[in-house]
Short mmCIF file of C-alpha atoms in Angstrom, two decimals:
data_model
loop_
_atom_site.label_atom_id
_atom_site.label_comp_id
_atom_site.label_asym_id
_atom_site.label_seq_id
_atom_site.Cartn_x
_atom_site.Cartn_y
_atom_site.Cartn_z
CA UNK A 1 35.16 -38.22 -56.52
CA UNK A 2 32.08 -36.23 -56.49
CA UNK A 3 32.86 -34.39 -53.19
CA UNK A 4 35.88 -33.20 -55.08
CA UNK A 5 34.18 -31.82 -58.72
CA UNK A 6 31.77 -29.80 -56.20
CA UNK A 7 34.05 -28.13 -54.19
CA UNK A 8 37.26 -27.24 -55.99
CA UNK A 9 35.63 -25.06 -58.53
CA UNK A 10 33.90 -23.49 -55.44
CA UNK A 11 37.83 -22.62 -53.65
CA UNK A 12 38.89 -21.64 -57.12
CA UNK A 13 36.18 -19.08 -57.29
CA UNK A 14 37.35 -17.71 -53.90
CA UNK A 15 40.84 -18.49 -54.45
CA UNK A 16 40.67 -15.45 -58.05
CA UNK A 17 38.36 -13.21 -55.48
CA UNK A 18 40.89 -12.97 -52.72
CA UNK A 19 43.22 -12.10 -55.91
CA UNK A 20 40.27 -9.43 -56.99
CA UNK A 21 39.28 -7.90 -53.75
CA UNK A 22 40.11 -3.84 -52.84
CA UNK A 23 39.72 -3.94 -49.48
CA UNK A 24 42.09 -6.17 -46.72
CA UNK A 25 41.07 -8.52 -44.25
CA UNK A 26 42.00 -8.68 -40.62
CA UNK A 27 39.80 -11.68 -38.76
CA UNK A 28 40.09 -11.59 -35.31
CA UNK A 29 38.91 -14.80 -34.13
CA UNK A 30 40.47 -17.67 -35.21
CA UNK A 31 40.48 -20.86 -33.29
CA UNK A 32 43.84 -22.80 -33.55
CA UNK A 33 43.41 -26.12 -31.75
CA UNK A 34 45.45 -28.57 -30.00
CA UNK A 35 45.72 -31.94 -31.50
CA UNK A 36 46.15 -33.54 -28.09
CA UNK A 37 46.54 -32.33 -24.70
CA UNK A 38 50.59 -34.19 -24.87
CA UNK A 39 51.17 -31.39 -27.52
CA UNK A 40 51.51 -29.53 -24.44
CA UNK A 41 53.76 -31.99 -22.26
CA UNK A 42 57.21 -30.32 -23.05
CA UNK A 43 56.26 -26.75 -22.57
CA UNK A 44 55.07 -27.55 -19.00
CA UNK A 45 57.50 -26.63 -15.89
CA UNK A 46 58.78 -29.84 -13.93
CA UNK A 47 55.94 -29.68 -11.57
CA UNK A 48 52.68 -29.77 -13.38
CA UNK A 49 54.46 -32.18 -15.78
CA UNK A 50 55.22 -34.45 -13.16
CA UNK A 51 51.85 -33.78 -11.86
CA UNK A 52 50.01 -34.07 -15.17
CA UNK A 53 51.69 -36.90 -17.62
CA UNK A 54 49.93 -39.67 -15.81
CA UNK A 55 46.66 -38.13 -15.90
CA UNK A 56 47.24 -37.71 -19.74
CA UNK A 57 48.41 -41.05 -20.42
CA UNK A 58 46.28 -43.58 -22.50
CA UNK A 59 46.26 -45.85 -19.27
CA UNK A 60 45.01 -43.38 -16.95
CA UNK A 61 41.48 -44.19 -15.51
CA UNK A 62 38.31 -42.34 -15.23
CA UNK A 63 38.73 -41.37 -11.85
CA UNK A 64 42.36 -40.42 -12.30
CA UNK A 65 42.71 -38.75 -15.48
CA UNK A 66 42.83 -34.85 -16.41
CA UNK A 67 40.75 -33.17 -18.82
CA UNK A 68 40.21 -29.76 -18.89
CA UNK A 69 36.63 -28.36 -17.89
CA UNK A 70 33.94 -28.39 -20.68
CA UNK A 71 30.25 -27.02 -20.60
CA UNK A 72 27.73 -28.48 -20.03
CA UNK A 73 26.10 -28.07 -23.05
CA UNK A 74 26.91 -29.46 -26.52
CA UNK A 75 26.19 -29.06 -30.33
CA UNK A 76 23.57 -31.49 -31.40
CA UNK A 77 25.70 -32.51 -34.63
CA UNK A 78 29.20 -30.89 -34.64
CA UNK A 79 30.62 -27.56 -33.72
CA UNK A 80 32.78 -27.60 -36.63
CA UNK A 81 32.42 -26.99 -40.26
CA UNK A 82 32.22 -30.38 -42.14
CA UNK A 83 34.65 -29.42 -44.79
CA UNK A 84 37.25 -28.65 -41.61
CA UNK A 85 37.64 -32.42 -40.56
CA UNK A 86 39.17 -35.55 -41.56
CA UNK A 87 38.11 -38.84 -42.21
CA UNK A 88 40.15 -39.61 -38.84
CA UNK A 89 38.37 -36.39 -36.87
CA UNK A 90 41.65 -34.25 -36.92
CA UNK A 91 40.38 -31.13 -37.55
CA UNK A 92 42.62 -28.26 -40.23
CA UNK A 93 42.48 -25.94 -37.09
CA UNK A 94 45.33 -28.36 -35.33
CA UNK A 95 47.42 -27.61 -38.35
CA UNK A 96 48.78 -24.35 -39.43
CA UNK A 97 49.40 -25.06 -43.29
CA UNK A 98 45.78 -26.55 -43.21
CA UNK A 99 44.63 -23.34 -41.61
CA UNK A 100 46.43 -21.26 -43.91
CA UNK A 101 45.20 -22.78 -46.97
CA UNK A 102 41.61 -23.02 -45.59
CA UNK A 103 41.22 -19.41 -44.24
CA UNK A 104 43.97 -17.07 -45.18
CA UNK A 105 45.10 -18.35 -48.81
CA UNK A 106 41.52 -18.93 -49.79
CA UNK A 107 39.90 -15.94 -48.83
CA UNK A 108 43.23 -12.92 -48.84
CA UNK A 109 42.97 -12.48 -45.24
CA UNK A 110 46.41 -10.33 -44.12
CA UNK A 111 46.07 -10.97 -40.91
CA UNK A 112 44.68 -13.42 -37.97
CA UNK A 113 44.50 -13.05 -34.66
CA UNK A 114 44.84 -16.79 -32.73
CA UNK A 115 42.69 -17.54 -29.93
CA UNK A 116 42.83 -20.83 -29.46
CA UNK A 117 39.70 -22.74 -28.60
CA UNK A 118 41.11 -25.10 -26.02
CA UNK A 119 41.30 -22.79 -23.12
CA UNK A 120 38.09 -21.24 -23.39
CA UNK A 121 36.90 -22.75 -20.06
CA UNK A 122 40.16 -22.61 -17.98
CA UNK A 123 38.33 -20.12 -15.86
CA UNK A 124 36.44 -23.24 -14.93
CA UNK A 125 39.77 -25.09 -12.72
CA UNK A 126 39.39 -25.30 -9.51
CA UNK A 127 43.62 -25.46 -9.20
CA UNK A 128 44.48 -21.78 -9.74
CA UNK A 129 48.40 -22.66 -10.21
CA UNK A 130 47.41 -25.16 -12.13
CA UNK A 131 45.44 -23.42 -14.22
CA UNK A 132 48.04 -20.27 -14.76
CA UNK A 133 50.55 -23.30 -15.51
CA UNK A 134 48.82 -24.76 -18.07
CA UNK A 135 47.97 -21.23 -19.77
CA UNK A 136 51.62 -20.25 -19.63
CA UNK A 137 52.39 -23.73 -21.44
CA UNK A 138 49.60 -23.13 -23.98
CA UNK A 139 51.16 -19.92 -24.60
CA UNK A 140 54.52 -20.74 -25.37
CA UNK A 141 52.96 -23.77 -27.60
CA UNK A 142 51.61 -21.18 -29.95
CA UNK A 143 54.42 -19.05 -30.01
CA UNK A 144 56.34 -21.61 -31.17
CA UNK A 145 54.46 -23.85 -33.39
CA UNK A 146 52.21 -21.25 -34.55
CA UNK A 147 53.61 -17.74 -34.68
CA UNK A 148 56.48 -19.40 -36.63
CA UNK A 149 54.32 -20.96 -39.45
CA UNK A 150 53.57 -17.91 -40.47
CA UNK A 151 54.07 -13.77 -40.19
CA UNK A 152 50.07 -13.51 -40.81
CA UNK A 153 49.55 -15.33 -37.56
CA UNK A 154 49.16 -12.91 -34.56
CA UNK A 155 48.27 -14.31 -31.08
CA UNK A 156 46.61 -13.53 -28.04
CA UNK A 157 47.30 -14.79 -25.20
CA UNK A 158 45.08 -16.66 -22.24
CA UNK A 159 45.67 -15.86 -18.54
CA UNK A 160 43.64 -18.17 -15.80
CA UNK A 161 41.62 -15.12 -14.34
CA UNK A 162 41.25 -17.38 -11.02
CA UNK A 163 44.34 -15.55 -9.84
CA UNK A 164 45.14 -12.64 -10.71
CA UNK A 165 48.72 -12.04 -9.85
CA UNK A 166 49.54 -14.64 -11.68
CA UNK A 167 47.80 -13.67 -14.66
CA UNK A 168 49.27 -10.45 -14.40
CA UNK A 169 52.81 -12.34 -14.16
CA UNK A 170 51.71 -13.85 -17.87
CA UNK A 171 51.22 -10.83 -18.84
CA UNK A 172 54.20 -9.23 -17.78
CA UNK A 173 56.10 -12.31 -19.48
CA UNK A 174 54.99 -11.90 -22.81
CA UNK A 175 53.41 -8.49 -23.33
CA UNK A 176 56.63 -7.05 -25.30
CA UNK A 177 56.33 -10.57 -27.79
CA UNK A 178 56.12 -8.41 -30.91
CA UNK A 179 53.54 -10.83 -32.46
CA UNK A 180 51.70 -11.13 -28.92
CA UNK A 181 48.50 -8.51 -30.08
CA UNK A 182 45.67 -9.37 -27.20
CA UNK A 183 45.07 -10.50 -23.92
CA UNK A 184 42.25 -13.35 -23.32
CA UNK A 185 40.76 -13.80 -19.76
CA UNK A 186 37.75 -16.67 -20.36
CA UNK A 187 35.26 -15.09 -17.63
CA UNK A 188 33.95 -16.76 -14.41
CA UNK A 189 31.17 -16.28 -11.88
CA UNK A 190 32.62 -12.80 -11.24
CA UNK A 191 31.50 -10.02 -13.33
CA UNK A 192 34.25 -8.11 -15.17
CA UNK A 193 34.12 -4.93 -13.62
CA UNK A 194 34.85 -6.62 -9.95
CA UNK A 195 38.34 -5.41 -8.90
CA UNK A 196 39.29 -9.38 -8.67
CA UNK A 197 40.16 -8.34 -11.80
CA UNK A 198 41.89 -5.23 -12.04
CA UNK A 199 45.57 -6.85 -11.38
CA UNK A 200 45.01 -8.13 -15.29
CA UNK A 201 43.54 -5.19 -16.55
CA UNK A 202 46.85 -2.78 -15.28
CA UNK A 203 49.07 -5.41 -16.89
CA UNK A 204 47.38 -5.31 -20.32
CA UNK A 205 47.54 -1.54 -20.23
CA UNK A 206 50.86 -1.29 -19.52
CA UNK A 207 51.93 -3.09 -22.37
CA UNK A 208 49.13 -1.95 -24.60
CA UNK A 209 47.07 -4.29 -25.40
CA UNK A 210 43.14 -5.08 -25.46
CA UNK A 211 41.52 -7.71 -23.53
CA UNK A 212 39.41 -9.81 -24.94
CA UNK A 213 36.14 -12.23 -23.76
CA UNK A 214 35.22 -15.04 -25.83
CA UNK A 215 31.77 -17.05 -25.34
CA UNK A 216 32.62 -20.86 -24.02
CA UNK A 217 33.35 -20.78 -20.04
CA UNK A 218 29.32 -20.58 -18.69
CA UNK A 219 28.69 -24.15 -17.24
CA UNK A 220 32.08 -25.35 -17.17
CA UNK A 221 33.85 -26.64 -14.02
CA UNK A 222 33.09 -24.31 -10.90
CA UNK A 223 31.05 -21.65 -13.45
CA UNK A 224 27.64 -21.32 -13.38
CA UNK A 225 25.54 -20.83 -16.32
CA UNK A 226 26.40 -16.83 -16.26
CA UNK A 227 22.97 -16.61 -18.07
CA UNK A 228 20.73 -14.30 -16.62
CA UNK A 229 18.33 -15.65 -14.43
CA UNK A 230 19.11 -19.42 -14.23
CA UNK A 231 20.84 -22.62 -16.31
CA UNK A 232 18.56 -23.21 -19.70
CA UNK A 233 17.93 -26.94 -20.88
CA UNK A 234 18.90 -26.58 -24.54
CA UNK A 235 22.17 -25.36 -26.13
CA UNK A 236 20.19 -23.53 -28.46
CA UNK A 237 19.15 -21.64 -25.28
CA UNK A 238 22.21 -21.12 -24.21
CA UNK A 239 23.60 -20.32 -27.87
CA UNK A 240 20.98 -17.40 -27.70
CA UNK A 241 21.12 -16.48 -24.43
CA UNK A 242 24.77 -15.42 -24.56
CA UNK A 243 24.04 -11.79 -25.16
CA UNK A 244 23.28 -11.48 -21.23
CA UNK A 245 26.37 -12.19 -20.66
CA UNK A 246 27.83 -9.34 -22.50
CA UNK A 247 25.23 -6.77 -21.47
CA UNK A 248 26.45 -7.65 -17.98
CA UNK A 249 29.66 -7.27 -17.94
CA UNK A 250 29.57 -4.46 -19.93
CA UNK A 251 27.61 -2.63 -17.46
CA UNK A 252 30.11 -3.76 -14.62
CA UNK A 253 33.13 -2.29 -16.78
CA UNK A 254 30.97 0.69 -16.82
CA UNK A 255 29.32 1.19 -13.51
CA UNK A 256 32.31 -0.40 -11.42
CA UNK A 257 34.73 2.34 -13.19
CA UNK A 258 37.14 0.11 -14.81
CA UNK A 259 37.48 2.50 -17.41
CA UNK A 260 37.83 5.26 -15.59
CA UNK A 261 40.50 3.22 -13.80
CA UNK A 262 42.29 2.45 -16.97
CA UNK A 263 41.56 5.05 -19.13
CA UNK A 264 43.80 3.28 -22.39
CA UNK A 265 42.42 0.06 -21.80
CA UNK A 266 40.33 -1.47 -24.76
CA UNK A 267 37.92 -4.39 -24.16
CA UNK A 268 36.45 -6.84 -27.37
CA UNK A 269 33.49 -9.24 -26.64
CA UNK A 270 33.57 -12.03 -29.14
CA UNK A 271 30.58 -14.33 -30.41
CA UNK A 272 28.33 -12.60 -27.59
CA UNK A 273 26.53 -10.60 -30.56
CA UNK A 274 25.82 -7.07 -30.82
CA UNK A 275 22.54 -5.91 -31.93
CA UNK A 276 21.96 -5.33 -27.81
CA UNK A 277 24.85 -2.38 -27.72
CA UNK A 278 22.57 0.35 -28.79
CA UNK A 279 19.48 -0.40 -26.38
CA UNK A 280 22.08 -1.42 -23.79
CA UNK A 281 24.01 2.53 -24.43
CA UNK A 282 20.11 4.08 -23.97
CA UNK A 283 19.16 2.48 -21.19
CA UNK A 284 22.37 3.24 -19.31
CA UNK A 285 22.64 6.51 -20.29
CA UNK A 286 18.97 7.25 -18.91
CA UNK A 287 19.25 5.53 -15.39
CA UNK A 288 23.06 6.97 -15.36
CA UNK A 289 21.12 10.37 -14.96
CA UNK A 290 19.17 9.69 -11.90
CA UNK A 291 21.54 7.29 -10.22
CA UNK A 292 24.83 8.35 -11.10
CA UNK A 293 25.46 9.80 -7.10
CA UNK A 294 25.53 6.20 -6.77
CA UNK A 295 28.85 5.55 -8.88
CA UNK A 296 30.26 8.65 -8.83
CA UNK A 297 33.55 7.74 -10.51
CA UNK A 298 31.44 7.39 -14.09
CA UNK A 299 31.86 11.13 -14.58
CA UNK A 300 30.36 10.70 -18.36
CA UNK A 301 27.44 9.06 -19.72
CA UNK A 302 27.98 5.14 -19.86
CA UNK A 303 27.97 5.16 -24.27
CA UNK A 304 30.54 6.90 -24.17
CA UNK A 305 32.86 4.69 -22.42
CA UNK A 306 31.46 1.67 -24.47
CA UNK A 307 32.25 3.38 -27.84
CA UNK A 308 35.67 4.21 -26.86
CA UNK A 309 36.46 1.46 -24.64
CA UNK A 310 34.73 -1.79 -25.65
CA UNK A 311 34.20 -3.09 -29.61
CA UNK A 312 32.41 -6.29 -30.61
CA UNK A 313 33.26 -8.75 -33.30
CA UNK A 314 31.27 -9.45 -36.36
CA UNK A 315 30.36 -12.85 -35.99
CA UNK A 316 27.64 -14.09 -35.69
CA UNK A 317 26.86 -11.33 -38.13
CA UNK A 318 22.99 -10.86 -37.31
CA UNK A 319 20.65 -11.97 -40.28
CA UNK A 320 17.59 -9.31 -39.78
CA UNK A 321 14.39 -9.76 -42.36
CA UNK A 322 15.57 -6.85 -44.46
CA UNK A 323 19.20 -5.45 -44.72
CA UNK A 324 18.16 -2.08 -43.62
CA UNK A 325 17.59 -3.56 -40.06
CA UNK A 326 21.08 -4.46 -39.90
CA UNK A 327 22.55 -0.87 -41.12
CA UNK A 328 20.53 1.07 -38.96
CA UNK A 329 21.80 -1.10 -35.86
CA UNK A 330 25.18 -0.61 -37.48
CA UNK A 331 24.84 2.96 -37.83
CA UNK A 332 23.47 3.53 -33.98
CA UNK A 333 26.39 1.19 -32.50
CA UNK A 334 29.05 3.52 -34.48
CA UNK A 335 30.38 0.47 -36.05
CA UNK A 336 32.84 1.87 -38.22
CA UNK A 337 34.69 2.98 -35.45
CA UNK A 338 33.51 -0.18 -32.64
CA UNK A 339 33.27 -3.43 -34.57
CA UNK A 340 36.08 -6.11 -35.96
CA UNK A 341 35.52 -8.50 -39.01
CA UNK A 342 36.29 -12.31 -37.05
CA UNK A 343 34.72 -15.55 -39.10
CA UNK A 344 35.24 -17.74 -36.17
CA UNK A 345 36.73 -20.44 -38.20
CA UNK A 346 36.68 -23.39 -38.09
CA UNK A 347 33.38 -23.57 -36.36
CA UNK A 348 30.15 -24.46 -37.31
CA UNK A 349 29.15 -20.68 -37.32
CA UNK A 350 31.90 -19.80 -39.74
CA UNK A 351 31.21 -16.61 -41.09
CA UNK A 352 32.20 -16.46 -44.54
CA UNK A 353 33.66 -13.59 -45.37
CA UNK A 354 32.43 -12.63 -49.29
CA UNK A 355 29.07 -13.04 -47.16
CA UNK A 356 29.67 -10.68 -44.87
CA UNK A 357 31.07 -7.84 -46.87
CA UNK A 358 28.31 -7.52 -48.96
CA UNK A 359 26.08 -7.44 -46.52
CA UNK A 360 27.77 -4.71 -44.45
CA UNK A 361 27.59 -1.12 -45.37
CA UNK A 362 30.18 0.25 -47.86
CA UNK A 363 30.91 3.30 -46.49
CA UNK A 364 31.42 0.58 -42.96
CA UNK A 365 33.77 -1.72 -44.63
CA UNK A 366 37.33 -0.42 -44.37
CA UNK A 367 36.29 0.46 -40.70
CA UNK A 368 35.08 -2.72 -39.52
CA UNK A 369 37.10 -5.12 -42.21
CA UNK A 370 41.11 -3.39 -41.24
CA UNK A 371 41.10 -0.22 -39.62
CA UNK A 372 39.71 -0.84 -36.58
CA UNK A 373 41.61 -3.99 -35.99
CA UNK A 374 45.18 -2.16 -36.93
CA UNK A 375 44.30 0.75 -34.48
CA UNK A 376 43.79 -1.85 -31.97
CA UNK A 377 46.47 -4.51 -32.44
CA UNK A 378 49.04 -1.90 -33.98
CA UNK A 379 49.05 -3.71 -36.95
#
């Protein structure tokens, strides 16, 4: 009885400000979840079905049973929001009228984009048919449980980058889905400029939509840790130590051309951060001037293919001393025009999001809170 006279005034308060607020909401990462792997079971073709159902059963053994890769690093309490879980550990992000009520009722969001948490470490499989199968089965799972529940729910969906023919095949499949907004490739030991992946990128042109790279696959299965310089001991190591990862591939998209490649393709890096863009923009730019005989296919100085090619989520929004820290990265990053509101719900992160509008800029807000987002979903 207490729990409940703390917290429903609280969702009442946020319940008349999502009535109040000016400005709409588009989050664009939202983790929908899986209550079970056999949600899956009848949206698998006869042959992984046949091949996976015993694995999945209750009676399979250690040594015989399937679970899809996970790091190998872990939260020290929970890596969800306590007020996200039941009693019984289902969690509201396996639900979508839970979801709805939690995240999009309570707070006036118009829109979410879906990237479900469970395949973040496909990339991780050492089966690459496998691996496509089960992506093409988790697609078609949120299509139809999800993307029916509701018009607000947008999706994007995951291709197994370990081959990419048949990633592009996924995307080929689905591309023209009118609610299908983004295209999610979980990274592996290869950096994202490599042409291993340029099958994937061509198919998400064609059909017009971003690609996007979400923290989660370093350490599981087959990848490495993907941190620079070796594996850390701590997953608040690792938790920090993400940024690496996005400077990296960043500076393969750049220096390996993809962009010049693709000239409409759009790139988002979620959860990596994003207070490294601007040093990482200054310090390309100045070695792009002596070395650029090297890669002569980046014709124009590297920040300018990151601000019109790649754009960063919010979240974790970064929590300097003073506020003027954060606008003035804000303001060298361009992120009006290069940055999408995401809360990350339902995770233990969870960026709330009358938090994070007052804390970024006004004259920011209808950039990074809708516009961008609708330019680059066609929302």
């Amino acid at each position: 009885m207490a729990t409940e006279t703390t917290v429903e005034p609280v969702v009442g308060r946020e319940r008349r400000w999502a009535r109040k607020k000016a400005l709409s909401l588009i989050d664009c990462d939202v983790h929908h979840i899986m209550r079970s792997f056999q949600d899956l079971v009848p949206y698998l073709d006869d042959t992984h079905r046949r091949r996976l159902q015993p694995a999945i059963s209750p009676q399979a053994g250690e040594r015989t049973s399937f679970r899809l890769p996970r790091r190998a690093y872990f939260h020290p309490y929970s890596s969800n929001r306590g007020d996200t879980m039941e009693t019984d550990g289902t969690n509201h992000a396996s639900d979508p009228a839970r979801l709805k009520a939690d995240l999009l009722d309570r707070y006036g969001i118009d829109y979410v984009v879906l990237l479900g948490n469970d395949l973040t470490t496909l990339s991780g499989m050492p089966d690459p048919a496998l691996a496509a199968g089960i992506a093409r089965a988790y697609n078609d799972w949120s299509i139809d449980v999800w993307l029916r529940a509701d018009s607000r729910f947008k999706l994007s969906i995951w291709v197994a980058p370990q081959d990419p023919a048949l990633a592009a095949q996924e995307i080929e499949r689905l591309g023209d889905h009118p609610d299908v907004v983004q295209v999610a490739v979980p990274q592996m030991d290869i950096l994202l400029g490599k042409r291993h992946y340029w099958p994937i990128y061509e198919a998400a042109q064609k059909h017009g939509l971003p690609v996007a790279f979400h923290v989660g696959p370093e350490s599981a299965g087959l990848n490495g840790p993907q941190v620079a310089v070796g594996a850390p001991t701590h997953y608040i190591e690792l938790q920090t130590g993400v940024v690496s990862i996005g400077i990296n591939n960043v500076t393969s998209l750049v220096c390996e051309g993809v962009f010049e490649k693709f000239p409409d393709l759009k790139t988002i890096f979620l959860e990596f951060g994003f207070t490294w863009v601007p040093g990482l923009m200054w310090r390309l730019d100045r070695e792009w001037k002596s070395l650029r005989a090297e890669v002569p296919w980046v014709k124009r100085p590297p920040s300018e293919y990151i601000l019109k090619h790649v754009r960063v989520g919010s979240q974790p929004l970064e929590e300097p001393p003073h506020p003027e820290y954060l606008h003035q990265t804000l303001e060298m990053m361009s992120a009006g025009e290069t940055m999408l509101f995401a809360t990350d719900y339902p995770h233990w992160d969870f960026d709330d999001p009358k938090h994070i509008i007052r804390r970024i800029p006004e004259h920011m807000r209808q950039g990074i809170l809708v516009d961008n987002a609708r330019k680059m979903y066609g929302l």
